[in-house]
mmCIF file of C-alpha atoms in Angstrom:
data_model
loop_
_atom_site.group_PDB
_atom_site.id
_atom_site.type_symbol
_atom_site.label_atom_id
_atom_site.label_comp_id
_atom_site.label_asym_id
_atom_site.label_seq_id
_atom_site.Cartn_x
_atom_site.Cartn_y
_atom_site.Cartn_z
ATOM 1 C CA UNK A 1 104.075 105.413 120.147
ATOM 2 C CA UNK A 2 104.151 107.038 116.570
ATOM 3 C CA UNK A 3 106.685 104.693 115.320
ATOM 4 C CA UNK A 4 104.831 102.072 116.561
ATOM 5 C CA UNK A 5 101.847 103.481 114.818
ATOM 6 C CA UNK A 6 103.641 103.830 111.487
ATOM 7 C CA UNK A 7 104.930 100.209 111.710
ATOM 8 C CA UNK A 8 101.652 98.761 112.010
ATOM 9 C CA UNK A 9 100.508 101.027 109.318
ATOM 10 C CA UNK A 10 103.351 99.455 106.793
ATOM 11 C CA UNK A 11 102.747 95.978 107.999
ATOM 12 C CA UNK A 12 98.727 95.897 107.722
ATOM 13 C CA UNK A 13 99.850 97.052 103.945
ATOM 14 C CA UNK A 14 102.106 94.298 103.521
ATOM 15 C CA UNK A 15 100.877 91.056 101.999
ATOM 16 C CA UNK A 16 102.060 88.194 100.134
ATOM 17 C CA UNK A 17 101.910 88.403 96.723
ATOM 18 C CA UNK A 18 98.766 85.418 96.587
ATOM 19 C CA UNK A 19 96.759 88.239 99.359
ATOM 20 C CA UNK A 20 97.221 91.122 97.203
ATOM 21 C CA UNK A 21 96.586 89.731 94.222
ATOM 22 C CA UNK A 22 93.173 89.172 95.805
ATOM 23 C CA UNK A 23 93.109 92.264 97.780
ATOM 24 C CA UNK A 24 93.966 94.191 94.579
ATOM 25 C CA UNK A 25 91.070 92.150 92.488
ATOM 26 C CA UNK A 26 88.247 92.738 95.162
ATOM 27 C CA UNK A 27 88.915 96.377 95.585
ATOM 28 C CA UNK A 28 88.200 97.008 92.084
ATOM 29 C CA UNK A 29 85.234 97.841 90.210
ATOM 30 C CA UNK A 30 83.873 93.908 90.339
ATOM 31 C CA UNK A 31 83.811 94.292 94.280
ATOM 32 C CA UNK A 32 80.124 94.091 96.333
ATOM 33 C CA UNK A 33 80.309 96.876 98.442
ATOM 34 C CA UNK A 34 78.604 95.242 101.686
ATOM 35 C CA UNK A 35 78.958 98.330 104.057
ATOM 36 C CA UNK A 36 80.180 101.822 104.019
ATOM 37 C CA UNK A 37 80.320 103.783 107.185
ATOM 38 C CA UNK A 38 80.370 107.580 107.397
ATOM 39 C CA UNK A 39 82.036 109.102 110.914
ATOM 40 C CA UNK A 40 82.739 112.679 112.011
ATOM 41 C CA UNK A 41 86.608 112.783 113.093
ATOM 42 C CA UNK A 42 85.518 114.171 116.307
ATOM 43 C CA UNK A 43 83.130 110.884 117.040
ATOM 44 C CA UNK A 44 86.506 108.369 116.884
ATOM 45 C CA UNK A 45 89.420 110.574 118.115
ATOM 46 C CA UNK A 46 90.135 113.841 120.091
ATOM 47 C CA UNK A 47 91.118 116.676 118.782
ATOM 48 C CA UNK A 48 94.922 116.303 117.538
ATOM 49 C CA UNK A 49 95.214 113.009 118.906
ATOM 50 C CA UNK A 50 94.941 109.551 117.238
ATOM 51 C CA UNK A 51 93.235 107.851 120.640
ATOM 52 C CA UNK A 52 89.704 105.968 119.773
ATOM 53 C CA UNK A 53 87.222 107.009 121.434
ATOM 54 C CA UNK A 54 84.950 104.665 123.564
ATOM 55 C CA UNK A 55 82.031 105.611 121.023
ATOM 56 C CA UNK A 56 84.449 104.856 118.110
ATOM 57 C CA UNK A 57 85.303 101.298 119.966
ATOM 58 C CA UNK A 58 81.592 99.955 120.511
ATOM 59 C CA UNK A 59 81.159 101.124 116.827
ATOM 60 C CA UNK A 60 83.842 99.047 115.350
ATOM 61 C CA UNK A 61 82.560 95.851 117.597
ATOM 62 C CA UNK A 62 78.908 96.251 116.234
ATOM 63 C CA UNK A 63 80.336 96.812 112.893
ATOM 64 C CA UNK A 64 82.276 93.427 113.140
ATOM 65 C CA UNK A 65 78.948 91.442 114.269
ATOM 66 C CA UNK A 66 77.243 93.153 111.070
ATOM 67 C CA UNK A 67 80.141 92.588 108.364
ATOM 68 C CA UNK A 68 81.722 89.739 109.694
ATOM 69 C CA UNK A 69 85.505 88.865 108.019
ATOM 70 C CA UNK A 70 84.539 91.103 104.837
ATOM 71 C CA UNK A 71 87.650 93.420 103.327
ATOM 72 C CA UNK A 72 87.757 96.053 105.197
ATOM 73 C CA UNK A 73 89.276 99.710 103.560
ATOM 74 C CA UNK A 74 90.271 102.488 106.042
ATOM 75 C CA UNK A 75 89.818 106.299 105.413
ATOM 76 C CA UNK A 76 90.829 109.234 107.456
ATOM 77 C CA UNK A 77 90.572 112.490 106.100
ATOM 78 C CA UNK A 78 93.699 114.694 105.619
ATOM 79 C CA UNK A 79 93.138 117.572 107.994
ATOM 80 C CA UNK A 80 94.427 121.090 108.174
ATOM 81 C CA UNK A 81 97.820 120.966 109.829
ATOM 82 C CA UNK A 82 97.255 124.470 111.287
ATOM 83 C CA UNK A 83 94.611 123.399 113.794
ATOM 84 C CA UNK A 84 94.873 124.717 117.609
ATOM 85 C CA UNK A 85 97.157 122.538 119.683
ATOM 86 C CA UNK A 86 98.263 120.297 116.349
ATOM 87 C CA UNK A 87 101.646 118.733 117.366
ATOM 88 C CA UNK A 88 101.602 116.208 114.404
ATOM 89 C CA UNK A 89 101.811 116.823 111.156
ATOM 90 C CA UNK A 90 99.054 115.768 108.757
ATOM 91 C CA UNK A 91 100.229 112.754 107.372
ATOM 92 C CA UNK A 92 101.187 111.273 111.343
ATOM 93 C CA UNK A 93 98.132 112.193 112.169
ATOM 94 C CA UNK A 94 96.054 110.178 109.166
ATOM 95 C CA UNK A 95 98.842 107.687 109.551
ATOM 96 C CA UNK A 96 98.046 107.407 113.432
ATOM 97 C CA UNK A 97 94.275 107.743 113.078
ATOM 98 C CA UNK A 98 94.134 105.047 110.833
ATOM 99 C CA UNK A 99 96.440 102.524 112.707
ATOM 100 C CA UNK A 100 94.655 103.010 115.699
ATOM 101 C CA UNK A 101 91.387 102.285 113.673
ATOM 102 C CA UNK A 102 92.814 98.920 112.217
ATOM 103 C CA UNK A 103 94.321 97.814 115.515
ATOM 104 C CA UNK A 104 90.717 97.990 116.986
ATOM 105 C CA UNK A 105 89.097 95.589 114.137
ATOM 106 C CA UNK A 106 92.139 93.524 114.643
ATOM 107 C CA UNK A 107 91.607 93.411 118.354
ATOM 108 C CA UNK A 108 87.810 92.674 117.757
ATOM 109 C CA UNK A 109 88.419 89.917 115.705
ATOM 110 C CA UNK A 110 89.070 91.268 111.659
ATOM 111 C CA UNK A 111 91.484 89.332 109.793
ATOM 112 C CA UNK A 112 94.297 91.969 109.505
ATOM 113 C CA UNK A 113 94.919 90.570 105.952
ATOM 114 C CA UNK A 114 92.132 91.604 105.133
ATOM 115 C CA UNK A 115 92.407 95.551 106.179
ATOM 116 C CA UNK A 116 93.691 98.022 103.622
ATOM 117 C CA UNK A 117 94.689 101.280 104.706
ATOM 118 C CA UNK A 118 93.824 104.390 102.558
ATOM 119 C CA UNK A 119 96.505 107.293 102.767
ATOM 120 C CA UNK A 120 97.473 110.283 101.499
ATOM 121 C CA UNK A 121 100.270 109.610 98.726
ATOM 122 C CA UNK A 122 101.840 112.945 99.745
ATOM 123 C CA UNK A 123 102.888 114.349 102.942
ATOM 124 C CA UNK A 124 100.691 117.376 102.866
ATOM 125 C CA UNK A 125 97.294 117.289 101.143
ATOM 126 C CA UNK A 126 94.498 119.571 100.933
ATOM 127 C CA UNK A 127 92.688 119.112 103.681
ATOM 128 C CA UNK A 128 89.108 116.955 103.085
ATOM 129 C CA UNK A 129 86.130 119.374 103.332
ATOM 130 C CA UNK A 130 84.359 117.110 105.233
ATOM 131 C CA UNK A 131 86.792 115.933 108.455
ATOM 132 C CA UNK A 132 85.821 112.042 108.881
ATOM 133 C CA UNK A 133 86.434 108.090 108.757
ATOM 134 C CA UNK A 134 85.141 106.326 106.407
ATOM 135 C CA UNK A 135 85.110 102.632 106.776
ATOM 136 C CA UNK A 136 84.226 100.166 103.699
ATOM 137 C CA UNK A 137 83.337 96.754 103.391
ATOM 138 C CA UNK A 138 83.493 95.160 100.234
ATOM 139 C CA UNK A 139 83.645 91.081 99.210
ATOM 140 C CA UNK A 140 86.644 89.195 98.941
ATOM 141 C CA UNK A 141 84.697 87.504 95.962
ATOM 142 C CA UNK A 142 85.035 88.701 92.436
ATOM 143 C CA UNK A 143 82.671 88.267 89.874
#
């Protein structure tokens, strides 16, 4: 299930060249931010595991009926990896967590082109202050 997880992970990332051109020009500082949604970690997943949680699932429906087809941008907070009962290490976890997230909006109808995933760029990180998801909605349009 993990390597599944990390495959999907590396394949939402992967676009052609012509998608991340535009990916890359509406996630910069010309980009409408349309939505922004704030979650506690504990609201979406269990603790130590990267399953949704049926809260986290009617959220990411209503979500996709108010920011319909929009660029999405996943964000899990790094946690710390010395948490009770952790049996994955940091970055699985993130890199589960937010897999599982874009799977949902995939399975609810997103584009998956159109879903970046925001990870760590190390394998440990200092854990986030504030454990959450935050998921952003921005324009595909520049100006």
């Amino acid at each position: 299930m993990l390597l599944s997880a990390f495959a999907y992970t590396h394949f939402v990332n992967i676009a052609d060249s012509e998608t991340q051109k535009e990916l890359s020009e509406a996630s910069g500082p010309g980009a409408a931010m349309l939505g922004s949604y704030d979650y506690a970690a504990q609201d979406f997943f269990g603790d130590s595991n990267a399953m949704l949680t049926d809260f986290a699932k009617t959220e990411i429906r209503q979500m996709l009926v108010d920011q319909p087809q929009q660029l999405l941008i996943i964000e899990v907070a790094a946690a710390s990896e010395l948490q009770d009962g952790a049996r994955l290490r940091q970055w699985e976890t993130v890199s589960a967590r937010s897999a599982a997230i874009a799977d949902a909006f995939e399975k609810a109808g997103q584009d998956g082109t159109q879903i970046v995933l925001k990870v760590p760029d190390k394998l440990v990180s200092k854990p986030a202050d504030k454990q959450g998801v935050n998921l952003t909605f921005l324009s595909l349009e520049t100006e």
